[in-house]
Coordinates of C-alpha atoms in Angstrom, one line a residue:
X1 CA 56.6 -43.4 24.3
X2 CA 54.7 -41.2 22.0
X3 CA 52.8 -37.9 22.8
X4 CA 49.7 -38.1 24.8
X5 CA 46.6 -37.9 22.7
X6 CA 44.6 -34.6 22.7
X7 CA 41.4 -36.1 24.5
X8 CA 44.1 -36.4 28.0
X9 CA 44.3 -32.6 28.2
X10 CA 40.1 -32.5 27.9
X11 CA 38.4 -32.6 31.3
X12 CA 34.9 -33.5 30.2
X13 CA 31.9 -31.3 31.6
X14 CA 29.2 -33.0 33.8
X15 CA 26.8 -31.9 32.0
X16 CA 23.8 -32.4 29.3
X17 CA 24.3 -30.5 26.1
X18 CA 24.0 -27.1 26.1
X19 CA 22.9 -26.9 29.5
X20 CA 22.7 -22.8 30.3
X21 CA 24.9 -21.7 32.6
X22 CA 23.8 -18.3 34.2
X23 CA 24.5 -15.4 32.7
X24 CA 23.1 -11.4 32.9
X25 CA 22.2 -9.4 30.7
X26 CA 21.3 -5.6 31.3
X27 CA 18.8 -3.7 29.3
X28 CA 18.6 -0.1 28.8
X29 CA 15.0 1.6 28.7
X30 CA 11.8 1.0 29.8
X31 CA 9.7 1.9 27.1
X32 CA 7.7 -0.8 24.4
X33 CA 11.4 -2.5 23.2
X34 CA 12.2 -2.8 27.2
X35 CA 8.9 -4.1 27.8
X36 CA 8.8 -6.5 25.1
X37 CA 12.7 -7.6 26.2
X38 CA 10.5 -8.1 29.5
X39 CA 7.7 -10.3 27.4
X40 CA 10.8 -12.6 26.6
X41 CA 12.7 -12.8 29.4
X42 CA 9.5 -15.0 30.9
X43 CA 10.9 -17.6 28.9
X44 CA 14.5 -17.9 29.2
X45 CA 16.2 -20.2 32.0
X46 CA 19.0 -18.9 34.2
X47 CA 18.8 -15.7 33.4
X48 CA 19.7 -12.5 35.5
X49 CA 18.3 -9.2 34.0
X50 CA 18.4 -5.6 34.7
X51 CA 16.7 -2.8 33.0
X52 CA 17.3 0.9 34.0
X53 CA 14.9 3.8 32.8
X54 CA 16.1 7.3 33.4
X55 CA 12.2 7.8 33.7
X56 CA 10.3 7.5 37.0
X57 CA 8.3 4.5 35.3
X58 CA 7.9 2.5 32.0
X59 CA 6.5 4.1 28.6
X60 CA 9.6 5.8 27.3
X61 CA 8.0 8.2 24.1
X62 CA 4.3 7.8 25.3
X63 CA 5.3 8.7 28.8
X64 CA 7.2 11.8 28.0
X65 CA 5.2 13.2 25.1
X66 CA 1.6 14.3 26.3
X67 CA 1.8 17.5 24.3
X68 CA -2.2 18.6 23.3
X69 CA -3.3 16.2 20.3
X70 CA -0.8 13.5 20.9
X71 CA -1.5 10.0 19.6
X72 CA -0.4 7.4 17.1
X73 CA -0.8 7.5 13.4
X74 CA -1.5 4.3 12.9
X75 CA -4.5 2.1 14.0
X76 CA -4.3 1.4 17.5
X77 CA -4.5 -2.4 16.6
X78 CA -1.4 -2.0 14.5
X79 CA 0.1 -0.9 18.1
X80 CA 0.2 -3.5 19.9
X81 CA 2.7 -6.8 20.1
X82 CA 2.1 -8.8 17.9
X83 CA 1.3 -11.9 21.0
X84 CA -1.1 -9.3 22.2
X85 CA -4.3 -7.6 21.0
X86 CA -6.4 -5.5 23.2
X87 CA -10.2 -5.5 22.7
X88 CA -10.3 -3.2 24.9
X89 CA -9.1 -0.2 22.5
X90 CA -11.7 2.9 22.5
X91 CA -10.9 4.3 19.2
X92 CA -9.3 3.2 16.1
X93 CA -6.3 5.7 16.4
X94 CA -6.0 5.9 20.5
X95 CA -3.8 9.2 22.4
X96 CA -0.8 8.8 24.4
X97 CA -2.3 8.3 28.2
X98 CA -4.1 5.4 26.4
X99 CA -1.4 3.8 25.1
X100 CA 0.6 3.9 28.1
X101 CA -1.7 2.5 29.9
X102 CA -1.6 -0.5 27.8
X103 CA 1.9 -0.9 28.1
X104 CA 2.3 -0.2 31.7
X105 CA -0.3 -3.1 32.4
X106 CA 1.6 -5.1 30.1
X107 CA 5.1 -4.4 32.2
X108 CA 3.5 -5.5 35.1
X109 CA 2.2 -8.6 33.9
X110 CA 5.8 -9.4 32.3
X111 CA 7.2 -8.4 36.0
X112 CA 8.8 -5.8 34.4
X113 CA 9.2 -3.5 37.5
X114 CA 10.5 -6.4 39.8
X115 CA 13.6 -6.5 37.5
X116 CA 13.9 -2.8 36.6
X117 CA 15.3 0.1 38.3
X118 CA 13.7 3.3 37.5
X119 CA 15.1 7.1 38.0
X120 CA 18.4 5.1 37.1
X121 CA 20.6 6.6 34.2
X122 CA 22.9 4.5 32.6
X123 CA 26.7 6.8 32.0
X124 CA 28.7 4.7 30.3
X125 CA 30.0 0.9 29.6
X126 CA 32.8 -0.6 28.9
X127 CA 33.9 -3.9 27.5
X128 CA 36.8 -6.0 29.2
X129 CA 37.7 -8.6 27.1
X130 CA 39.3 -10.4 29.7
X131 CA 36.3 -11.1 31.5
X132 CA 33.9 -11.2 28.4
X133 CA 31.6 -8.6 30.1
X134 CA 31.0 -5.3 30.4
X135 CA 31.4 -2.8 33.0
X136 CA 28.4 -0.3 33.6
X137 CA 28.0 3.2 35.4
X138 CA 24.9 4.1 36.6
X139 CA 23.4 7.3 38.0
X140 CA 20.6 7.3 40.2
X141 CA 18.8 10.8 39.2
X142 CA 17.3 11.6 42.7
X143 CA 20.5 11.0 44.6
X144 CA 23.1 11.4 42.0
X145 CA 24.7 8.7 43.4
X146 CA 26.9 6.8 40.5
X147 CA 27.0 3.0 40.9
X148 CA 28.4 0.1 39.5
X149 CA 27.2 -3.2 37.4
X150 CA 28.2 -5.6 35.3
X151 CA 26.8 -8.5 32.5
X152 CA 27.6 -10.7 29.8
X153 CA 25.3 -9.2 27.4
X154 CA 23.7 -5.7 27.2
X155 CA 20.5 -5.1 24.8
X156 CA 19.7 -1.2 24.6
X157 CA 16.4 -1.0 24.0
X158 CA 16.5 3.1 24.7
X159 CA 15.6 3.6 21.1
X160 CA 15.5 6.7 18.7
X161 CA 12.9 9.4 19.9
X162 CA 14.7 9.6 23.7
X163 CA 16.5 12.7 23.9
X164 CA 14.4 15.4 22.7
X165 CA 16.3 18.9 21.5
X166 CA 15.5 22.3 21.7
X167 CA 15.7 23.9 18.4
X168 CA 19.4 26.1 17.9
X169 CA 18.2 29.3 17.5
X170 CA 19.8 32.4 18.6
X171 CA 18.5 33.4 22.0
X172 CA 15.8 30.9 22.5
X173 CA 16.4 30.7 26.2
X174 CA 15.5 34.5 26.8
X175 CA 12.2 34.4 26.1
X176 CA 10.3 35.9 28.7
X177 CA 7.5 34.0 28.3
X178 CA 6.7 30.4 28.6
X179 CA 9.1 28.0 26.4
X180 CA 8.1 24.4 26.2
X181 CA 9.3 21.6 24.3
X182 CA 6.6 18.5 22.8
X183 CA 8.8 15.9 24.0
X184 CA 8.8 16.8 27.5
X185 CA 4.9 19.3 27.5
X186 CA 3.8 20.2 30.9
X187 CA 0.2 19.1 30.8
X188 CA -1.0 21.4 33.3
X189 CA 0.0 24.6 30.4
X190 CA -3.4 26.7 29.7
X191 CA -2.9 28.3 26.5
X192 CA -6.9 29.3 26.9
X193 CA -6.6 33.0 25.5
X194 CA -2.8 33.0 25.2
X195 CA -0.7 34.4 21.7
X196 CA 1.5 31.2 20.7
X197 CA 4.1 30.1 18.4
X198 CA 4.5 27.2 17.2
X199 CA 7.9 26.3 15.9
X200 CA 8.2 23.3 13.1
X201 CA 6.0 21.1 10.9
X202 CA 6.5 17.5 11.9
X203 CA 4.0 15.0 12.9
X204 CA 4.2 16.9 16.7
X205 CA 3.6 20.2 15.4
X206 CA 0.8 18.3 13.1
X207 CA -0.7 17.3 15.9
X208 CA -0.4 20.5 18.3
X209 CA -1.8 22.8 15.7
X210 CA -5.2 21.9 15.3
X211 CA -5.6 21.2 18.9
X212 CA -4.7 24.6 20.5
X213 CA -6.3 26.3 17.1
X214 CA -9.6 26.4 19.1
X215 CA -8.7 28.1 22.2
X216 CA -5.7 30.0 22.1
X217 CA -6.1 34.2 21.2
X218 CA -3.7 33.7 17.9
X219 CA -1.6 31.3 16.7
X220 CA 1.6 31.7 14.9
X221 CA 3.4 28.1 12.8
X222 CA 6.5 28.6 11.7
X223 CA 7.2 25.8 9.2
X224 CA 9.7 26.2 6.7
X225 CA 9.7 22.8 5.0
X226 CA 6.7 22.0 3.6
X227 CA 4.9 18.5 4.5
X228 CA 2.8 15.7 2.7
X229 CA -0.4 15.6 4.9
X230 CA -2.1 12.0 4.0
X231 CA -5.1 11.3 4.4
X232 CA -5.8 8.4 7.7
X233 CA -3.3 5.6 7.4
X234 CA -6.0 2.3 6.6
X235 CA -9.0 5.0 6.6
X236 CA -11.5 2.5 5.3
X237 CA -11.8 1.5 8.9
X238 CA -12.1 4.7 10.2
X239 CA -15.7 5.7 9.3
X240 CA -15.5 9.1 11.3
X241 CA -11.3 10.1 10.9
X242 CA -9.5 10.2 14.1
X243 CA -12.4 10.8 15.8
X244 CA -14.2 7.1 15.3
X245 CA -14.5 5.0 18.2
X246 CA -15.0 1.0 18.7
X247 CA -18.3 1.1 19.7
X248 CA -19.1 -1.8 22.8
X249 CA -20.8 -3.9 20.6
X250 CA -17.8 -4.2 18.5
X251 CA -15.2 -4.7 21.9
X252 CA -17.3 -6.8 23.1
X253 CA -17.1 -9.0 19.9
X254 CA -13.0 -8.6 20.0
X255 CA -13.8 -9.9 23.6
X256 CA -15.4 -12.9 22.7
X257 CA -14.3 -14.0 19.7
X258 CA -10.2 -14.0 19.5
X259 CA -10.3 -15.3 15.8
X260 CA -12.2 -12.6 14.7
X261 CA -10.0 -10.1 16.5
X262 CA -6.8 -11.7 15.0
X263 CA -8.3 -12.0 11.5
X264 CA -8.9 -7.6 12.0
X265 CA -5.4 -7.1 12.9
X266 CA -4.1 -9.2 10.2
X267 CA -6.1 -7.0 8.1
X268 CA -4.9 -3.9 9.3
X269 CA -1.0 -4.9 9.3
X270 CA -2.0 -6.2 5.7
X271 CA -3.1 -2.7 4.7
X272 CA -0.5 -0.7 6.3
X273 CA 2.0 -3.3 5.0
X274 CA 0.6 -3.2 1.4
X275 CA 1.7 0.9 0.7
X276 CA 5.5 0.0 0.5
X277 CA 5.7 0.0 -3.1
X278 CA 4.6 3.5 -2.8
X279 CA 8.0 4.3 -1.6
X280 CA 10.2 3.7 -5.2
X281 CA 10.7 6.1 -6.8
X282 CA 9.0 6.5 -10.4
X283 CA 6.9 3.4 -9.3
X284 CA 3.5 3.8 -10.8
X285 CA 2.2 3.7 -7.0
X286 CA 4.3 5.9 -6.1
X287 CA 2.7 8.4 -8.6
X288 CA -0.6 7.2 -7.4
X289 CA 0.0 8.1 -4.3
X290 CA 0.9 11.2 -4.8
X291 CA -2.0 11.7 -6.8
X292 CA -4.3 10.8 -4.1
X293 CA -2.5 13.1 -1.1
X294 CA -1.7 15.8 -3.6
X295 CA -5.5 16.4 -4.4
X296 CA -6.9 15.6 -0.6
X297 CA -4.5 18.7 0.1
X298 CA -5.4 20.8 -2.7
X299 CA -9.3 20.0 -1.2
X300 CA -8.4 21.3 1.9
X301 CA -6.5 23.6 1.2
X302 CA -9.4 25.4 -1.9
X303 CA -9.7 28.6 0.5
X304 CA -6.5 29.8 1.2
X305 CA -4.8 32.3 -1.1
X306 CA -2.9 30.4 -4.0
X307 CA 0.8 31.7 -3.7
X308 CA 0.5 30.0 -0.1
X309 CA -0.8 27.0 -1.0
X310 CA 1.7 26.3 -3.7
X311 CA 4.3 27.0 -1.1
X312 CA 2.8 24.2 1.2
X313 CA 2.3 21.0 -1.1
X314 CA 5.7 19.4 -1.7
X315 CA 8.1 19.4 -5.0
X316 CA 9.9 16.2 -3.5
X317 CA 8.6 12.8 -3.1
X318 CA 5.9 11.3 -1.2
X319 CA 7.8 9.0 1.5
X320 CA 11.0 11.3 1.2
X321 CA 10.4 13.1 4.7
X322 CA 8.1 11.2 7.0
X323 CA 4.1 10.9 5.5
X324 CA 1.8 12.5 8.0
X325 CA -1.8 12.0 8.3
X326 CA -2.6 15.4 10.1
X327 CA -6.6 15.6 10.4
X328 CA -7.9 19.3 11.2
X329 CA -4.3 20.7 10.2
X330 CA -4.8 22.0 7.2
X331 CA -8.3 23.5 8.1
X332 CA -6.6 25.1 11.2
X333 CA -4.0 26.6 8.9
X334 CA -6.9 29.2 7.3
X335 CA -8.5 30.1 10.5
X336 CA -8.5 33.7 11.3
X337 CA -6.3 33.4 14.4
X338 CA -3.7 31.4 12.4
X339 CA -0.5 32.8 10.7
X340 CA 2.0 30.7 8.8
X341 CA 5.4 32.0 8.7
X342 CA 7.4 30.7 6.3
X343 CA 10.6 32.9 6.6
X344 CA 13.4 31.0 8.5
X345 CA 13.7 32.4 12.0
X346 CA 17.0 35.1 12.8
X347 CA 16.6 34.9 16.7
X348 CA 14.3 34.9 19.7
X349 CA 13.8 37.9 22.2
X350 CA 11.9 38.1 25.1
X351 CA 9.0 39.3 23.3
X352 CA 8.9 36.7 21.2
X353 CA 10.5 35.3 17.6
X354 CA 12.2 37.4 15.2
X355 CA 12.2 36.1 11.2
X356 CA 15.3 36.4 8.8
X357 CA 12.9 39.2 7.5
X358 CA 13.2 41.3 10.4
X359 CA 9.5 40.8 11.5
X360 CA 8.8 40.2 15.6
X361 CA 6.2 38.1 16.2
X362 CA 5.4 38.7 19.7
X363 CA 3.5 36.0 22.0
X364 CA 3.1 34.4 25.5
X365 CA 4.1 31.0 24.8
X366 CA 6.3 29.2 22.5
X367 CA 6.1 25.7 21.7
X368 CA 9.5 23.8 20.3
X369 CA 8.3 20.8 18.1
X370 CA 11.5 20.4 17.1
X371 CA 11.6 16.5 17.5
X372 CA 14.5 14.4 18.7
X373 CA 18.2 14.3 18.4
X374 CA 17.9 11.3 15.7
X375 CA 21.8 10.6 15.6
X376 CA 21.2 7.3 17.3
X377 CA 24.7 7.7 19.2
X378 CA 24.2 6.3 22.5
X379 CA 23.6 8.7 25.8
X380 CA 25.8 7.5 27.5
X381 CA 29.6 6.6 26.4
X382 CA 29.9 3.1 25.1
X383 CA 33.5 1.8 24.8
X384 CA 34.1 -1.1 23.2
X385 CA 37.1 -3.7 22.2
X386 CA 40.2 -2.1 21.9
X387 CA 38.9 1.0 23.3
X388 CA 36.7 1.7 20.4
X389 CA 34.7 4.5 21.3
X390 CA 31.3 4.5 19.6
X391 CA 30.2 8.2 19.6
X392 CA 33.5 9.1 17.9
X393 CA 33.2 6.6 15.3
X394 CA 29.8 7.3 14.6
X395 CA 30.9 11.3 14.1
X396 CA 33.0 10.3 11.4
X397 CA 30.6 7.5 9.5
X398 CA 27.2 8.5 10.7
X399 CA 25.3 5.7 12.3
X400 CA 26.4 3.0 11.0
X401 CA 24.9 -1.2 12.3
X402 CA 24.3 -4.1 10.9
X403 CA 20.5 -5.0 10.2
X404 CA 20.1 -2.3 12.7
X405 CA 21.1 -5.1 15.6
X406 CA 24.9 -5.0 16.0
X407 CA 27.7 -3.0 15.7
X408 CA 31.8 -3.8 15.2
X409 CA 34.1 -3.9 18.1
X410 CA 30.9 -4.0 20.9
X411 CA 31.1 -7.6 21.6
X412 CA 27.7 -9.2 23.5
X413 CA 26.1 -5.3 22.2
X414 CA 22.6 -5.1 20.7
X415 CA 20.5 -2.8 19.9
X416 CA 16.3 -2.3 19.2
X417 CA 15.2 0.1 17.7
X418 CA 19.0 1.0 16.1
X419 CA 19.8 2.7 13.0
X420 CA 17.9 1.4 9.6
X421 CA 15.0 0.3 11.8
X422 CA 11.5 0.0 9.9
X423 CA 9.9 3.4 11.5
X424 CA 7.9 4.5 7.9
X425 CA 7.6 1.0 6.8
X426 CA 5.1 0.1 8.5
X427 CA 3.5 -1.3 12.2
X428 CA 7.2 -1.0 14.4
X429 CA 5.9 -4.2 16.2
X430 CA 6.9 -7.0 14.7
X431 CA 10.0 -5.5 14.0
X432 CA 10.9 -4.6 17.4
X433 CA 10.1 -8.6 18.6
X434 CA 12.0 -9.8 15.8
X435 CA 14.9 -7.6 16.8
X436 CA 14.6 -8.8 20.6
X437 CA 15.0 -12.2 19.5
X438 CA 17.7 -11.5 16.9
X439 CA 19.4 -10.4 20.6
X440 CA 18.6 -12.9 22.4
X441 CA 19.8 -16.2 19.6
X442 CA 22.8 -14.9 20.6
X443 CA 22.8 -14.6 24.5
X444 CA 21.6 -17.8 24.0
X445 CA 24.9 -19.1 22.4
X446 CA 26.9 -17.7 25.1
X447 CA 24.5 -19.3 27.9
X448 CA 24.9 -22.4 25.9
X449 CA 27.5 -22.6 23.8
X450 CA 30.0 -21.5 25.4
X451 CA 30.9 -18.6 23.7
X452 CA 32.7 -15.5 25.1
X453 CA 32.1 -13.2 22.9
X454 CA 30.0 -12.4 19.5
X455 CA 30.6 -9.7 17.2
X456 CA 29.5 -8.5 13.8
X457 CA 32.6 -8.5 11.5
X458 CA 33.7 -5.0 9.8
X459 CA 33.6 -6.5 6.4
X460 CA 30.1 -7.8 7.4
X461 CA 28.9 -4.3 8.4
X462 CA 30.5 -2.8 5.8
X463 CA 28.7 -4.8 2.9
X464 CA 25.5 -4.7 4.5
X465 CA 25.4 -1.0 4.5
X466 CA 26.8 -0.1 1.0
X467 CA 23.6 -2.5 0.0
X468 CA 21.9 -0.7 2.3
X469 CA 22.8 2.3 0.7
X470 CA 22.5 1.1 -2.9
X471 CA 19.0 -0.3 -2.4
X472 CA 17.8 3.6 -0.7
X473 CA 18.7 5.3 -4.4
X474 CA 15.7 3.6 -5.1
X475 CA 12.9 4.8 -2.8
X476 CA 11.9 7.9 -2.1
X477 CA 13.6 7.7 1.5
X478 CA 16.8 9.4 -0.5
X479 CA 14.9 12.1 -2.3
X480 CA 15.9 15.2 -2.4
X481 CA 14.3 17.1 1.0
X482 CA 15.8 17.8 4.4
X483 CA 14.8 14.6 6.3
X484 CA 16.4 13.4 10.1
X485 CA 15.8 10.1 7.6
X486 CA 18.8 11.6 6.5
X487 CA 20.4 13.7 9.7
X488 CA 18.4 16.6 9.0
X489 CA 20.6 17.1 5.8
X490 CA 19.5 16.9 2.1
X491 CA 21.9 14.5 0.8
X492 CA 23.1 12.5 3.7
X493 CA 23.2 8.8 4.6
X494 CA 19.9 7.2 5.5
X495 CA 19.5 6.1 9.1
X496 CA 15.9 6.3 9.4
X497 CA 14.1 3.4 7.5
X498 CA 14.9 -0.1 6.2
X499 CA 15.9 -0.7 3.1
X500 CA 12.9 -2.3 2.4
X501 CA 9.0 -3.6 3.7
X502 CA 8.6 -4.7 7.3
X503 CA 7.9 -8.5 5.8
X504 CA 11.4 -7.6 4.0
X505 CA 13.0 -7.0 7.4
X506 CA 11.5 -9.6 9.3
X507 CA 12.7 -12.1 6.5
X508 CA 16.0 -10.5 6.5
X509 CA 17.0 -11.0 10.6
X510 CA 14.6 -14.2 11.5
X511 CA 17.8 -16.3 11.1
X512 CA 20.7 -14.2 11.6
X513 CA 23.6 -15.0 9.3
X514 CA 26.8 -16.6 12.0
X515 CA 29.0 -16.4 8.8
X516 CA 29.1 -12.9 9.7
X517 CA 30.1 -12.7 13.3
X518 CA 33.5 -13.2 15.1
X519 CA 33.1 -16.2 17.9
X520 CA 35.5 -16.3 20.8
X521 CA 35.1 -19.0 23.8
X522 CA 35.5 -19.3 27.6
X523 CA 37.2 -22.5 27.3
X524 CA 40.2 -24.2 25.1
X525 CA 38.3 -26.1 23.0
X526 CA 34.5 -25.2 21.7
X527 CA 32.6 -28.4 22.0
X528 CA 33.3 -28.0 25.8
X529 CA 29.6 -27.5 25.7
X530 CA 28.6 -30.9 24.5
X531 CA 28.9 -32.2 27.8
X532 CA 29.4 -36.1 28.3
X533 CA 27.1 -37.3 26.2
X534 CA 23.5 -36.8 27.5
X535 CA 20.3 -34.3 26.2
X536 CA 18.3 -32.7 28.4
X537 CA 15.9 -35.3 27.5
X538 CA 18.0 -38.1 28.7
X539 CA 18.2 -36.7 32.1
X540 CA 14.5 -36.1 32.7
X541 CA 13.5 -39.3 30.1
X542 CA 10.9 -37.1 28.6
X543 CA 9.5 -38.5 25.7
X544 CA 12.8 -40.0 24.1
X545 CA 10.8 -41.2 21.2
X546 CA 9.8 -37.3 20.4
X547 CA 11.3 -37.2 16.9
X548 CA 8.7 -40.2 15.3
X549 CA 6.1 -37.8 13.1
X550 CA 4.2 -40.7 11.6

């Protein structure tokens, strides 16, 4: 007798083709990425999810930052998912409470808070190949009690600009007076008559400045690095600056008429999408662009003394450290209760801050807008196959993903928001769906497919970024200026932006290349999934004739 055939040792499935088995997934953070996961999950079948935020609720950035001035930089319209307008917007570029409020009513209309655990800190995770899952510690904050979880997938939506940092300055925490930080601003601070420093010249410190200029006794900005301050990102619309508002004749017309509210939205992303070319270098829009900024500065700027001003507009590249549009900043600047310090700081006292010059500045408060730690490493410890640990990888190569999504050696791991993300390309929006549903193609295969484990190939990752690379020594993203584009350094590797427009990106992850991952499966043979021979169709006989188009 000869050897059984192969098909004897195959136990066929009951079931229809791809037929999802359940499966989790866990999801870390709360804020728009988490929320949009949230949007999604509405539509998946037999699936378990989990989202922890270390916050008390949803919002992540625009529920921590409420420092004075805080708001978005782009229009308001640009801001929301792209699924989603809201007529209801009361100005063209809306503040923080605003926009959380938006996106907390739109977490509880995606049921959000019935899958999410909040005041929950996620410590680490590991992978078990065995088991094709991973493991994950989490802390409740209130109670500091650590427990335990577990999924097939996890998607951390926890994003860039989530652990603020103080600036490291010698003897910052023996300031006697009040020390506060933009990314976590007590909103109930009076600085009404109070002698403050403010430390940096980022879009928060853009933003604090003119705001406090009016009410506080003096006001010291130290800002070393000097700043392109654009005029309003798509200002045509934008009659009045920041300060225009949608009139209720105008809401009432988004109300009413949803093409008409699509077809503006369309405009705006076409506008905001349209300055990329700005950012190559020697391009002539770059130079145009420069051009425009450079002389709205040097407008603004016409009173101050000239040795000053000179010292404020940039010798680098427009696009090289992130483009600000900072209405009222550069008109605070010259007011007679404003210094600028441009002298790097030696130490802080209890008085107050101390230059590299020797000069003591003394004041009452001091504000940190110092940003975030922009490394992208993870906060909590991620360990991956073969015990790969990711924070100690990424000390040695920098952060380092493919299309910003996935990373070697973390199976079933996905990021939003991860390193290379479009942040200065233009609206994050559709680039944060597209990178949920880059995630969730591939929870999909292992629901349906099954598959044990995905992950991105080294040689993959590798070739990606040296193009990566290769393609950023041609815009101005790699110019020569300290950027956290570039890990606060001069000359290092670009983690901040694509590689390219937000069109570019969207394009570049819509169908995700499977040439490039590593498949492993839960059973012996990979068709195990076909089932015995019957679609989903079949067994509910709906519409077996779909496929006839004419």
């Amino acid at each position: 007798m000869g050897s059984a055939p192969a098909s004897a040792n195959i136990v066929v499935q009951d079931t229809y083709i791809g037929q999802p088995a359940p499966i989790k997934v866990i999801v870390i953070g709360a804020g728009i990425s988490g929320i949009a996961f949230a949007y999604k999950a509405q539509f998946l079948e037999n699936v378990e999810y989990t989202i922890y935020e270390k916050n008390a609720d949803v919002g992540g950035t625009w529920l921590e930052s409420r420092y004075p001035g805080c708001s978005c930089d782009i229009p308001a319209h640009s801001y929301s998912y792209p699924w989603v307008g809201n007529p209801e917007w009361s100005k063209v570029y809306v503040g923080a409470e605003e926009i959380w409020d938006f996106y907390r009513a739109r977490a509880k209309e995606y049921k959000l808070y019935e899958n999410a655990k909040f005041n929950h800190r996620v410590i680490s995770a590991e992978w078990s190949e065995a088991d094709g899952r991973w493991t994950v510690k989490v802390e409740n904050t209130a109670t500091g009690e650590v427990t335990v979880d577990s999924a097939e997938v996890i998607i951390n939506c926890a994003g860039v600009l989530n652990k603020w940092k103080w600036p490291d300055i010698q003897g910052l925490h023996s300031f006697g007076g009040k020390l506060v930080h933009t990314g976590n601003y007590p909103t109930d601070l009076d600085l009404t008559g109070k002698n403050v420093a403010v430390i940096g010249a980022g879009s928060s410190a853009i933003q604090v400045v003119p705001t406090i200029q009016p009410v506080v006794k003096s006001l010291v900005t130290f800002a070393r690095s000097p700043t392109w301050i654009a005029p309003q990102f798509v200002g045509r619309i934008a009659t009045e600056g920041r300060a225009t508002v949608y009139t209720e004749e105008q809401k009432e017309k988004f109300r009413n008429d949803p093409e008409h509210l699509l077809k503006y939205r369309r405009e705006v992303d076409h506008e905001l999408n349209s300055r990329f070319p700005n950012f190559y270098k020697g391009s002539a829009a770059q130079q145009a662009s420069r051009d425009i900024i450079e002389k709205s500065m040097r407008d603004k700027l016409a009173g101050m003394e000239p040795e000053l001003r000179e010292k404020l507009i940039p010798d680098f590249d427009v696009g090289c450290r992130r483009v600000t549009p900072g209405e009222g900043y550069l008109e605070a600047l010259q007011k007679e209760n404003v210094e600028i310090v441009r002298a790097g700081i030696k130490e802080i006292t209890s008085e107050g801050v101390v230059t590299a010059e020797g000069k003591t500045y003394p004041v009452d408060v001091i504000i940190a807008a110092t940003g975030y730690d922009t490394s992208y490493v993870p906060a909590f410890q991620l360990t991956g196959r073969n015990g790969v640990d990711l924070a100690k990888r990424w000390a040695v190569t920098g952060a380092e993903a493919y299309f910003t999504c996935a990373v070697p050696d973390m199976p079933n791991y996905f990021m939003v928001v991860g390193p290379n993300t479009p942040i200065s390309n233009g609206s994050l929006m559709p680039s944060i769906e597209a990178q949920v549903d880059f995630a969730l193609s591939f929870a999909d295969k292992i629901q349906r497919q099954g598959v044990k484990s995905v992950v991105v190939s080294h040689a993959a990752n590798t070739e990606f970024n040296d193009h990566k690379d290769a393609v950023m020594e041609l815009l101005t993203f790699s110019g020569n200026c300290n950027s956290w584009y570039k890990g606060g350094s001069s000359n290092g590797r670009i983690t901040g932006p694509w590689p390219g427009s937000v069109n570019h990106f969207l394009d570049s992850v819509r169908n995700p290349r499977l040439q490039d991952f590593e498949f492993t499966y839960r059973a012996e043979n990979r068709f195990m999934y076909l089932g015995k021979g019957l679609s989903k169709r079949d067994i509910e006989k709906d519409e077996l004739g779909w496929y006839i188009r004419a």
